[in-house]
Coordinates of C-alpha atoms in Angstrom, one line a residue:
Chain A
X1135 CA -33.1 -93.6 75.7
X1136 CA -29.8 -92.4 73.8
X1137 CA -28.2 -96.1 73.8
X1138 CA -29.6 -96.9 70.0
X1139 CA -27.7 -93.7 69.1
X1140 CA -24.8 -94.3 70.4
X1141 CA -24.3 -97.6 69.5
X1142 CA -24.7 -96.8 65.7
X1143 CA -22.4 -94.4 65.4
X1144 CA -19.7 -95.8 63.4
X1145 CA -18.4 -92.4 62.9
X1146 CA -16.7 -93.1 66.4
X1147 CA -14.8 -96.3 63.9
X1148 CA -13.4 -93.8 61.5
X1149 CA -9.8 -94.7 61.0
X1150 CA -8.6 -91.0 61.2
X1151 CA -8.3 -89.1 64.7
X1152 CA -11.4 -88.1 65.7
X1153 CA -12.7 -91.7 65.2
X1154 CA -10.6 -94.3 66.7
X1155 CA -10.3 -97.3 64.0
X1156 CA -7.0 -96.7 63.6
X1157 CA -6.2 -96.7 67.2
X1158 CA -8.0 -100.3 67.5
X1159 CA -6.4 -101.3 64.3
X1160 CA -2.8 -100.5 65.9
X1161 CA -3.8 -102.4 69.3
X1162 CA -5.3 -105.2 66.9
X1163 CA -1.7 -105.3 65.0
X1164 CA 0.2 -105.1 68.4
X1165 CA -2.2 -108.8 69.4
X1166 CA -1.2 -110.4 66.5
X1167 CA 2.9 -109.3 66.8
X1168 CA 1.9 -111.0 70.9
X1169 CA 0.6 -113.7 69.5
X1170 CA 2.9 -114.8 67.0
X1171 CA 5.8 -113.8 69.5
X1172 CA 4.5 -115.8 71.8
X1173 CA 3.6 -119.1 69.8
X1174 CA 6.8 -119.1 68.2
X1175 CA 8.7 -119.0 70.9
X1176 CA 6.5 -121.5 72.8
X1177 CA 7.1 -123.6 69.9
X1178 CA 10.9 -123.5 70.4
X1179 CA 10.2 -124.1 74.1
X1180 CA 8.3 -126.8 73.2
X1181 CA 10.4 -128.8 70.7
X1182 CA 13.4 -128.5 73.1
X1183 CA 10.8 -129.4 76.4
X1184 CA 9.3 -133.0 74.6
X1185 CA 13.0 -133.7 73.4
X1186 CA 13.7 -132.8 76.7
X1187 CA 11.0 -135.0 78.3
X1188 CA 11.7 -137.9 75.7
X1189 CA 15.5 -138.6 75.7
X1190 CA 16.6 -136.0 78.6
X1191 CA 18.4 -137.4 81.1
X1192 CA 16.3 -137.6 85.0
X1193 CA 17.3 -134.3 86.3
X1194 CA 16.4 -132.9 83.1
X1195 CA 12.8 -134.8 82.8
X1196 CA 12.1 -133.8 86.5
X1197 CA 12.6 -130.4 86.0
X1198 CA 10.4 -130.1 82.9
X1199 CA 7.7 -131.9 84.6
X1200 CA 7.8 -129.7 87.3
X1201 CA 8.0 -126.5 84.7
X1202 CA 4.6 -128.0 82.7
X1203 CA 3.1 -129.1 85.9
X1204 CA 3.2 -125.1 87.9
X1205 CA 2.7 -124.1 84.4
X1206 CA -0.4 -125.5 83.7
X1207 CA -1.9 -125.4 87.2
X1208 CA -1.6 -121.2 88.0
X1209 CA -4.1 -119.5 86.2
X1210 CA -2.5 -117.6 82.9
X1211 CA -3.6 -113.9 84.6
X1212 CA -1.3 -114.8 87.3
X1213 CA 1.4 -115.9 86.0
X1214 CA 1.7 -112.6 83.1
X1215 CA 2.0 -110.7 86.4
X1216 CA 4.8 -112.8 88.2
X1217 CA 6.7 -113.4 84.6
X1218 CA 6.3 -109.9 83.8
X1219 CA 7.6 -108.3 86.9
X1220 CA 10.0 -111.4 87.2
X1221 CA 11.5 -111.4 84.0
X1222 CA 12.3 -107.5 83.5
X1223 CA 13.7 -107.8 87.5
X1224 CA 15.6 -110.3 86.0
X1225 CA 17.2 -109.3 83.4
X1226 CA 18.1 -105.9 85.0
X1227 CA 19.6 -107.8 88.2
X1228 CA 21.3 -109.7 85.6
X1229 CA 22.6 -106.5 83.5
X1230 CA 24.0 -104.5 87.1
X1231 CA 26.1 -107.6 87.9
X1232 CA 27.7 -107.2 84.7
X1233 CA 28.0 -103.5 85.1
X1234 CA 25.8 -102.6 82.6
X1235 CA 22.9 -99.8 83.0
X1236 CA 19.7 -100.4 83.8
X1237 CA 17.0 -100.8 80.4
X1238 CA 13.8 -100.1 79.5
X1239 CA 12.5 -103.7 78.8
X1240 CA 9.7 -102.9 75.9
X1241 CA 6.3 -104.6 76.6
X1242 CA 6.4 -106.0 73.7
X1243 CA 8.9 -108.1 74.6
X1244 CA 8.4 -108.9 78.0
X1245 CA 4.9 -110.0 76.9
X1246 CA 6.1 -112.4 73.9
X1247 CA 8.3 -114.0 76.8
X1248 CA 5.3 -114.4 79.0
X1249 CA 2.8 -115.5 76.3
X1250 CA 6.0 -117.8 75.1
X1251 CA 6.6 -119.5 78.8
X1252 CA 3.3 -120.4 79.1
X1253 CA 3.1 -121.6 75.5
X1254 CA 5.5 -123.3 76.3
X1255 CA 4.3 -125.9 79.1
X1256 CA 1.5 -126.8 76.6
X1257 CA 3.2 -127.2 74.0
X1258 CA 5.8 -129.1 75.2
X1259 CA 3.0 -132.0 76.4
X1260 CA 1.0 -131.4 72.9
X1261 CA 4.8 -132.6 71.1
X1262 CA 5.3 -134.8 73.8
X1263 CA 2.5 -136.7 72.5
X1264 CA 2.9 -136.2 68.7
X1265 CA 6.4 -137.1 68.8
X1266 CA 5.5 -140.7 70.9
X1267 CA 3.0 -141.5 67.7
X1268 CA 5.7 -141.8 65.6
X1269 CA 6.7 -145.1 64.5
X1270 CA 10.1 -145.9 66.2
X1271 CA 11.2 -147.7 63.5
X1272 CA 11.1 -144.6 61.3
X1273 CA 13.6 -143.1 63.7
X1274 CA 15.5 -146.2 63.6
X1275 CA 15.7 -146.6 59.7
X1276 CA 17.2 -143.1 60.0
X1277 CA 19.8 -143.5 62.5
X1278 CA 20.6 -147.3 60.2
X1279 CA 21.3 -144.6 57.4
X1280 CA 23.6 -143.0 59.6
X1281 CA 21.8 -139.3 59.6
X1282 CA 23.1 -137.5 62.6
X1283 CA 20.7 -136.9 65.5
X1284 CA 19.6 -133.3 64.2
X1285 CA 19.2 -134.5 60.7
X1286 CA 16.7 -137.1 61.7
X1287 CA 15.0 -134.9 63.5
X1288 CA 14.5 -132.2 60.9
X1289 CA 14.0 -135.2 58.0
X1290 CA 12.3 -137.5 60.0
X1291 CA 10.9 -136.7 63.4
X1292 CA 9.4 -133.8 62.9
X1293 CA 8.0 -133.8 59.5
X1294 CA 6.4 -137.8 61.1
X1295 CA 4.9 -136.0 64.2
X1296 CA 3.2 -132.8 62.2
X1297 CA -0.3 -134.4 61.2
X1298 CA -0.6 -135.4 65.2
X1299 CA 0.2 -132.3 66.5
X1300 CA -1.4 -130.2 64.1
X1301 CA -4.9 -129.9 66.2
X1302 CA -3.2 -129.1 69.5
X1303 CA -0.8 -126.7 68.0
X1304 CA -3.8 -125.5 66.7
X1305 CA -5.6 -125.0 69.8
X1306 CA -2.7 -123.4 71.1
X1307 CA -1.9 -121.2 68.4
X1308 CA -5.9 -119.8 69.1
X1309 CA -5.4 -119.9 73.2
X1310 CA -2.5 -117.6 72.3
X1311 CA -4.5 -115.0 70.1
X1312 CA -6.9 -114.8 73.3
X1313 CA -4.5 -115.3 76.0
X1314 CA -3.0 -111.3 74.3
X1315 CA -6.1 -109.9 75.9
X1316 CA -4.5 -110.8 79.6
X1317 CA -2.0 -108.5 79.0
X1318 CA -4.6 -105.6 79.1
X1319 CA -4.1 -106.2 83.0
X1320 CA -0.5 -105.4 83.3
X1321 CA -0.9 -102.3 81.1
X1322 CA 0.0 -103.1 77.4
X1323 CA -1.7 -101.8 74.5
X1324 CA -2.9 -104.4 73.1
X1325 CA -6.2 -104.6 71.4
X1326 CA -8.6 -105.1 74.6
X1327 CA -7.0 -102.0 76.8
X1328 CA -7.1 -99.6 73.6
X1329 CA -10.3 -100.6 73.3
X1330 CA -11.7 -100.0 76.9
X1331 CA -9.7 -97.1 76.6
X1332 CA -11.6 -95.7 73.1
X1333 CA -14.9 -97.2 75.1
X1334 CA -13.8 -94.9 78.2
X1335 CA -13.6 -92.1 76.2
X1336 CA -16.3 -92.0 74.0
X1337 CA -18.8 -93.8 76.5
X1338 CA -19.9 -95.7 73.2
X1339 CA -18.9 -99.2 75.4
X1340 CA -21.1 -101.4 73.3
X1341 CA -19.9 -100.2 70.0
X1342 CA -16.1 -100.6 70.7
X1343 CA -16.6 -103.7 72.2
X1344 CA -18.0 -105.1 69.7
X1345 CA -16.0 -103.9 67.4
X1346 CA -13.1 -105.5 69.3
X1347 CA -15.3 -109.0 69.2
X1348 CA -15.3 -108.9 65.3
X1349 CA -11.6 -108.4 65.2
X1350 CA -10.9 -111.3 67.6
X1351 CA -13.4 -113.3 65.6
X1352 CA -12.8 -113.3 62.5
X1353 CA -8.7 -113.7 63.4
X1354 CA -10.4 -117.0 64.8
X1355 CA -12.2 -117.8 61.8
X1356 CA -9.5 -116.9 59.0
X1357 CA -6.5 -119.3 61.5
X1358 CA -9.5 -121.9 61.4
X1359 CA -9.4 -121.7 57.7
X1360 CA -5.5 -121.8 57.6
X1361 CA -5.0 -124.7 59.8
X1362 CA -7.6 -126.2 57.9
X1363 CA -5.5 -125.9 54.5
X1364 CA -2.3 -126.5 56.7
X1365 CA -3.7 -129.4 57.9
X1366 CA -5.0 -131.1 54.5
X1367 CA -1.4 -130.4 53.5
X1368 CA -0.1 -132.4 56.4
X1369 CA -2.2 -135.5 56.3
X1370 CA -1.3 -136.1 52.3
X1371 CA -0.6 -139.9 52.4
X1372 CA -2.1 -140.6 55.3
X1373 CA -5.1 -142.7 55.0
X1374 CA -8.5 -141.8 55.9
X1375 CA -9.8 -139.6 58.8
X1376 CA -8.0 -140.2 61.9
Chain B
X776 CA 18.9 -139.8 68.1
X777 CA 17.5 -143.5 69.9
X778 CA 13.7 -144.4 68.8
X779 CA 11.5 -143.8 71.7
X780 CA 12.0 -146.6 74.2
X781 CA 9.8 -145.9 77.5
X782 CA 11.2 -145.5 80.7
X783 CA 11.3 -148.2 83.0
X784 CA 9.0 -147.4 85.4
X785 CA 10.6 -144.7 88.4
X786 CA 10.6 -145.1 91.9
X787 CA 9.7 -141.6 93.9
X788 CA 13.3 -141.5 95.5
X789 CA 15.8 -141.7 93.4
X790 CA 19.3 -140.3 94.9
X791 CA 18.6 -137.2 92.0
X792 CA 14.9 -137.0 93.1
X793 CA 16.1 -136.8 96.8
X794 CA 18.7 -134.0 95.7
X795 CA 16.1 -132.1 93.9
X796 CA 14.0 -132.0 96.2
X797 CA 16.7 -130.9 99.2
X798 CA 17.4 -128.0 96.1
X799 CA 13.7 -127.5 96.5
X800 CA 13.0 -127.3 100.3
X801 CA 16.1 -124.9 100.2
X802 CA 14.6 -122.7 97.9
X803 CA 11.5 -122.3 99.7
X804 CA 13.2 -122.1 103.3
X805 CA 14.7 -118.9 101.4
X806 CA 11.5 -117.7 99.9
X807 CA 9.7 -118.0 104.0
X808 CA 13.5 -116.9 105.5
X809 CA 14.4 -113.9 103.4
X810 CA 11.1 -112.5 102.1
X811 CA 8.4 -110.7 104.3
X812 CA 5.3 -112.6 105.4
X813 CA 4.3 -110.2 108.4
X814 CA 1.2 -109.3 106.5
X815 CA -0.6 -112.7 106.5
X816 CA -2.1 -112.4 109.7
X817 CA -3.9 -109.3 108.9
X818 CA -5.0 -110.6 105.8
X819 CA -5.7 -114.4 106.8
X820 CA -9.8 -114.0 107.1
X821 CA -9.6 -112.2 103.8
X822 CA -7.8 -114.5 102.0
X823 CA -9.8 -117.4 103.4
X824 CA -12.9 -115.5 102.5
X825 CA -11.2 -115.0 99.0
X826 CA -10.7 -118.5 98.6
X827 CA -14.4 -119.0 99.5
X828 CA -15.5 -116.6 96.8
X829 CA -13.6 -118.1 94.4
X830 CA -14.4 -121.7 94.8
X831 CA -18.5 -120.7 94.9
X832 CA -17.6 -118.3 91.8
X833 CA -16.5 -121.8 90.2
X834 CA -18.4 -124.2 91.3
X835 CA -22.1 -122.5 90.6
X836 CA -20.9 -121.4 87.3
X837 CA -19.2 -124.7 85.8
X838 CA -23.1 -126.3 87.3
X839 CA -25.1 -123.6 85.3
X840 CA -22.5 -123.7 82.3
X841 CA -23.1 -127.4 82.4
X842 CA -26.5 -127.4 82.3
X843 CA -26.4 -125.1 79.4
X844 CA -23.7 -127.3 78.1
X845 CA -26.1 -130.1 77.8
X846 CA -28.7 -128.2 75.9
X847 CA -25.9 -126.8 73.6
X848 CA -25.0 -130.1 73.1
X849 CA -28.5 -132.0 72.6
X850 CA -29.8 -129.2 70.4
X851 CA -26.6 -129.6 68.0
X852 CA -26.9 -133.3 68.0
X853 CA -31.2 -133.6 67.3
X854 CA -32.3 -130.0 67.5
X855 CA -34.1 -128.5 64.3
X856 CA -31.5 -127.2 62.0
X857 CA -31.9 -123.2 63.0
X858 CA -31.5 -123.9 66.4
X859 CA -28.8 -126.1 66.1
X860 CA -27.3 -123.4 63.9
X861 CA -27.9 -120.6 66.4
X862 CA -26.0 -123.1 69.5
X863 CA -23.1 -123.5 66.8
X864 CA -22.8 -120.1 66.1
X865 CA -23.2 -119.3 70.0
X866 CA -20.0 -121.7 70.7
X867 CA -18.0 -120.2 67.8
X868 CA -18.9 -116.5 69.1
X869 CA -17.7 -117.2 72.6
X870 CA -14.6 -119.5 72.0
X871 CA -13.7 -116.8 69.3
X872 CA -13.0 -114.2 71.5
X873 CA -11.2 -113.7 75.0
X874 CA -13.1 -114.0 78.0
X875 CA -11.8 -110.9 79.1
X876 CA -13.6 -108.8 76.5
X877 CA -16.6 -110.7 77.1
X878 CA -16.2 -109.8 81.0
X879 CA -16.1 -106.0 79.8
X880 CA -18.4 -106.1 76.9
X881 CA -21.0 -107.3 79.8
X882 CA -20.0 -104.8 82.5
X883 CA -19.0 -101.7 80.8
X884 CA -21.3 -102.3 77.8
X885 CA -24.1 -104.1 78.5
X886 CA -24.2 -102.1 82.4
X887 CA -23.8 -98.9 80.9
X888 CA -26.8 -100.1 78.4
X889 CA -28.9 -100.7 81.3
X890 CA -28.4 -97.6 83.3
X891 CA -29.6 -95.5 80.3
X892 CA -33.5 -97.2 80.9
X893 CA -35.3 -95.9 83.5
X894 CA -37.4 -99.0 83.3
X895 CA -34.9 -100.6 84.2
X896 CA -33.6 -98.8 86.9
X897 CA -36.8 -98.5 88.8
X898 CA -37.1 -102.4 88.3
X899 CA -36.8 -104.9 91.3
X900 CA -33.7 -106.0 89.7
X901 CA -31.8 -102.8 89.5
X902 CA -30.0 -103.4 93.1
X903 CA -28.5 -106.5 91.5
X904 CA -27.6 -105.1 88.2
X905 CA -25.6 -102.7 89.7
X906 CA -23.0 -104.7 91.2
X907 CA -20.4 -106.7 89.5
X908 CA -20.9 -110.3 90.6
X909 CA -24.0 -111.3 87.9
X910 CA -22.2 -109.7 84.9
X911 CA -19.2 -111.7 86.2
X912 CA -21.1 -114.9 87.0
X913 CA -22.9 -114.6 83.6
X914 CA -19.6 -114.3 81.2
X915 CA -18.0 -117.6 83.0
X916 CA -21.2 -119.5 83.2
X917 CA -21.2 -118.8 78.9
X918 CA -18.2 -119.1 78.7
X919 CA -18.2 -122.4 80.2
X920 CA -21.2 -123.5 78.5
X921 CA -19.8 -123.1 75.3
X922 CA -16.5 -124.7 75.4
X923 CA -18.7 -128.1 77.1
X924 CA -21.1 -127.6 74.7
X925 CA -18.8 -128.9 71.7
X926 CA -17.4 -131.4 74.7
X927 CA -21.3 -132.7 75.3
X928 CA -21.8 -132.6 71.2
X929 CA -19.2 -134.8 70.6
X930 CA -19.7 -136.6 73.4
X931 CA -23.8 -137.2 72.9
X932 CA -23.3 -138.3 69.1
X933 CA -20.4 -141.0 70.4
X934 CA -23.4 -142.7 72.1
X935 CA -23.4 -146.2 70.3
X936 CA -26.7 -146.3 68.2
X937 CA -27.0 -150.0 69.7
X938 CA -27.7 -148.4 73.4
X939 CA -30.4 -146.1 72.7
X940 CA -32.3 -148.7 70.1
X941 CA -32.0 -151.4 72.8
X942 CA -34.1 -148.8 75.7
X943 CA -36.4 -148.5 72.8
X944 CA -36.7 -152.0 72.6
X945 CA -37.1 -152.3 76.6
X946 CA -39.9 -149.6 75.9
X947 CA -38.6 -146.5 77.4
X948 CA -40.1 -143.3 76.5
X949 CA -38.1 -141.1 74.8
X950 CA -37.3 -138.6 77.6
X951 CA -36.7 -141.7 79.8
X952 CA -34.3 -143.1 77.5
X953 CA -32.6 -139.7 77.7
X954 CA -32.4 -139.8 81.6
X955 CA -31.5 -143.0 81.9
X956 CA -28.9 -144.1 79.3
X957 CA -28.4 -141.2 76.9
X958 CA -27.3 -138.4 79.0
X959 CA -25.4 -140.8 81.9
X960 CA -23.2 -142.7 78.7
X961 CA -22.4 -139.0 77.5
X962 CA -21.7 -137.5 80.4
X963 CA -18.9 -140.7 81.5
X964 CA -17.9 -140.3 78.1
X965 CA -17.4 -136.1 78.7
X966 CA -15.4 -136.5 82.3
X967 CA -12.3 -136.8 81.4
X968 CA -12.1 -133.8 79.0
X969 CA -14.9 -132.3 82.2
X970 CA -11.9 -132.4 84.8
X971 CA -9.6 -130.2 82.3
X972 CA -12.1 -127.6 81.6
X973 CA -12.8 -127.3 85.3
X974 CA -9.5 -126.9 86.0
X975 CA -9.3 -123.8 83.0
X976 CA -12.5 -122.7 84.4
X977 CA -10.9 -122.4 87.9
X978 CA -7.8 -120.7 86.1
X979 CA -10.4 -117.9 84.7
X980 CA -11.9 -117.4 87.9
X981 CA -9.2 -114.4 88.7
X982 CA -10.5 -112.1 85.5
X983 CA -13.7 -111.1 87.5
X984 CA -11.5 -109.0 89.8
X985 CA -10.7 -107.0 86.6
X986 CA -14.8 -105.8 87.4
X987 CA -14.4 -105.4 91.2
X988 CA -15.8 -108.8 91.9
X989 CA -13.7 -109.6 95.1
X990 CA -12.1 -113.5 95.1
X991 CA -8.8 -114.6 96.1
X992 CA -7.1 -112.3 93.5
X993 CA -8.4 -109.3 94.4
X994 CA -7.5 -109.6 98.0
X995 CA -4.0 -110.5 96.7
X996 CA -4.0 -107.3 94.8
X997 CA -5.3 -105.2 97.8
X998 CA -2.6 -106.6 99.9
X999 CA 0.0 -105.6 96.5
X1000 CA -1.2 -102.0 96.8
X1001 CA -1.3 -102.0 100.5
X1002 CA 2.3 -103.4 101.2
X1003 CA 4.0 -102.1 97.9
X1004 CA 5.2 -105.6 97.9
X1005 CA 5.4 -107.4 94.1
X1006 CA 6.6 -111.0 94.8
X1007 CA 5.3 -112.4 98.0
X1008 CA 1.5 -112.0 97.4
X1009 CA 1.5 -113.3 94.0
X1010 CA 4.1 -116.3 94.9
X1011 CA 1.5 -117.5 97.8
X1012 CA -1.4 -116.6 95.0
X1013 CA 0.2 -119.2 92.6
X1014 CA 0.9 -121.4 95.4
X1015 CA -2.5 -121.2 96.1
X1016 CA -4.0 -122.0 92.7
X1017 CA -1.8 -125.0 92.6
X1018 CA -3.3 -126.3 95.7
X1019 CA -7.2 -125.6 94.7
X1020 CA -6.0 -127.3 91.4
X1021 CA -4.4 -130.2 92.6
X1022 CA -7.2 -130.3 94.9
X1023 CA -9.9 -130.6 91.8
X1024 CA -8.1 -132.9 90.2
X1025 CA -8.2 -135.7 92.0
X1026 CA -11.4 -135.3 93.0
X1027 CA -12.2 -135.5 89.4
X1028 CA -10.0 -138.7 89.1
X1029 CA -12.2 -140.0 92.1
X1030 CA -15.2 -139.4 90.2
X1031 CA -13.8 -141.3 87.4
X1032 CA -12.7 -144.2 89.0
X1033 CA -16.3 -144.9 90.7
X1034 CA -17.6 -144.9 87.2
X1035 CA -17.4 -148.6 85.5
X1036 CA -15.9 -148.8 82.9
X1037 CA -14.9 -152.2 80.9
X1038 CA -11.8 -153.2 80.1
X1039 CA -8.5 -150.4 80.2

């Protein structure tokens, strides 16, 4: 009988204290700093992982296939667990062997290196490929104008490869934005736990998580916009619709 | 930097593969040497059971998802523009926003929605509604549905034209035209991109444990709390996801190879 109530009071959405708007806002903000983290750094991973994969020698090939394979076959909840856990372990085993005191690894950053290892393994196929569709006599005609191996790739390589990796960057870049919500489990505020903890506390679940929903979609909706432009911009000179 | 030049093609045991993999079988002998297994026997029927859960969790929801998939995807491709409008906006909604929210939004929201009618409650249906598997069964099975949807969109207007005017010529009906060449060409044409979303389907499987549902992650987390241990339970959890993935796969690539296909 009281649901319709409940679910229709936006008071609950104020952005000031006794509402919690502002609380979702902040968890909404915290997402997006995850997100972007995380696909940045994936990004990195990935550049270095398909050069890797593409001129690495066979120790280094083997090892990145076996880095996208585990990756890409353990589901993403799992992983955040072991990679969380794993990586602050780490780096404090890592800072008593040099003698230095234990630290307080923010969640912020443990989640941006989770999010960005997993990134990562997809990524690093996604440029794999893009970088393959590249004309190798592009890369030639560089080298034969003597640019130096970074030069062609920041001239050449990867401005060639952009229009074909723009729609799995893409992809990724969205997988990211919802892959945030995962780290809900291992107790970050990011903009799923505030919200089931705003939902908890107010017992107005529908409301909040809906509320949450619009957030999440329309950050979908305005990167499908972006990447849109982004990817106009990318494809100038390149004939018709590939 | 040397243009891409493709390997030659590898032999499995190279002298660095054969190192790697001594590296490898070392690491592991460490992992089942210096870390504590004692508590897999007690857990052994539960994990199996775990697995069980899991594996039925997937398989009956990537089958409903699918079917819905299909009717996503027809009604897109022919459907009368509002309804194809409504199964667009239905993919957008759920690929916009995490599956985990969708999980709670059903559970917490919708459950919590439910036990405020007393119709509802006194209903033959209350005894299901108040566990955790249906609200968990239902977020996957959309979930599913509408990433194949788009799949089965794309994959029902790639249809050559030429097929499905040449059963009208043989003088099918239209619904057998749909059985027999329509819905078989899309779905070969969907199987590749079918395997991968059955293999991120089996990878969201563990989320339902975030609403009590109990599969293989849950029991791994019991075992967590009970044992205070953090690595070993997860390490054999990954382990064995890799294994039910690996296992999918080529069953997928089975499937695929008994489908003819010309050429390539």
């Amino acid at each position: 009988m009281a649901a319709s109530p409940v679910f229709l009071n936006l008071d609950l959405l104020a952005l000031s204290p006794p509402g919690w708007g502002g609380v979702l806002l902040a968890g909404f903000a915290a997402s997006l700093q995850l997100a972007v983290g995380g696909f940045g750094l994936g990004l990195l991973i990935g550049i270095g992982g398909a050069f890797g994969k593409l001129y690495g020698g066979p120790i280094v090939r083997d090892l990145l296939e076996v880095y996208t394979t585990v990756i890409r076959a353990v589901p993403e909840l799992v992983l955040i667990l072991l990679l969380y856990y794993a990586g602050t372990d780490a780096v404090n085993s890592l800072l008593m062997l040099v003698g230095l005191p234990r630290v307080d690894i923010s969640g912020l950053a443990a989640g941006i290196f989770v999010i960005g290892v997993v990134q990562g393994a997809y990524s690093t196929e996604v440029l794999r490929g893009a970088i393959k569709a590249v004309p190798p006599g592009q890369i030639e005609a560089a080298r034969a104008y003597g640019m130096s191996p970074f030069k062609t790739l920041h001239r050449i390589t990867l401005p060639a490869m952009l229009p074909y990796a723009i729609p799995g960057l893409s992809n990724l870049w969205l997988i990211a934005t919802k892959d945030t919500a995962l780290l809900a489990v291992v107790g970050f505020s990011e903009l799923t736990l505030v919200t089931r903890q705003a939902a908890g506390a107010t017992k107005a679940y529908m409301l909040f998580y809906c509320a949450a929903g619009v957030l999440y979609l329309s950050l979908t909706l305005i990167s499908n916009r972006v990447i849109g432009y982004i990817e106009r911009r990318a494809r100038r000179g390149i004939a018709g619709p590939m | 930097m040397p243009a891409y030049v493709p390997p030659p093609p590898r032999r499995l045991l190279e002298p660095h593969r054969i190192f790697l993999i001594a590296l490898f079988g070392a690491i592991v002998f460490c992992a089942v040497w210096f870390l504590r297994w004692d508590w897999l026997e007690k857990y052994q029927w539960k994990l199996l059971h775990g697995i069980w859960e899991t594996l039925f969790l997937l398989f009956s929801t990537a089958g409903a998802g699918f079917i819905l998939a299909v009717l996503l995807g027809l009604v897109q491709v022919t459907g009368p523009k509002p309804l194809a409008m409504i199964a667009r906006g239905f993919c957008t909604l759920i690929r916009g926003t995490p599956l985990l929210l969708q999980l709670w939004l059903l559970y917490y929201g919708l459950g919590s929605v439910f036990a405020q009618y007393p119709e509802i409650r006194h209903s033959m249906f209350w005894p299901y509604l108040r566990q955790a598997w249906p609200y968990g069964f239902t977020a996957l099975m959309l979930s599913f549905a509408a990433y194949e949807g788009e799949v089965m969109r794309g994959a029902f207007a790639g249809v050559p034209r030429g097929e499905l005017e040449a059963a009208r010529a043989f003088g099918m009906s239209r619904f057998t035209t749909f059985r027999r060449i329509w819905l078989p060409r899309a779905i070969y044409r969907a199987l590749p991109t079918l395997s991968g979303e059955t293999v991120l389907q089996l990878k969201s499987t563990p989320l339902v444990a975030t609403i009590t549902v109990v599969d293989v992650y849950a029991i791994i987390s019991r075992v967590r709390q009970d044992t205070y241990l953090t690595y070993e339970p997860l390490l054999l959890l990954a382990l064995i996801y890799m294994c039910l993935t690996g296992i999918l796969v080529l069953l997928f690539r089975m499937l695929e190879n008994r489908i003819p296909s010309r050429g390539a």
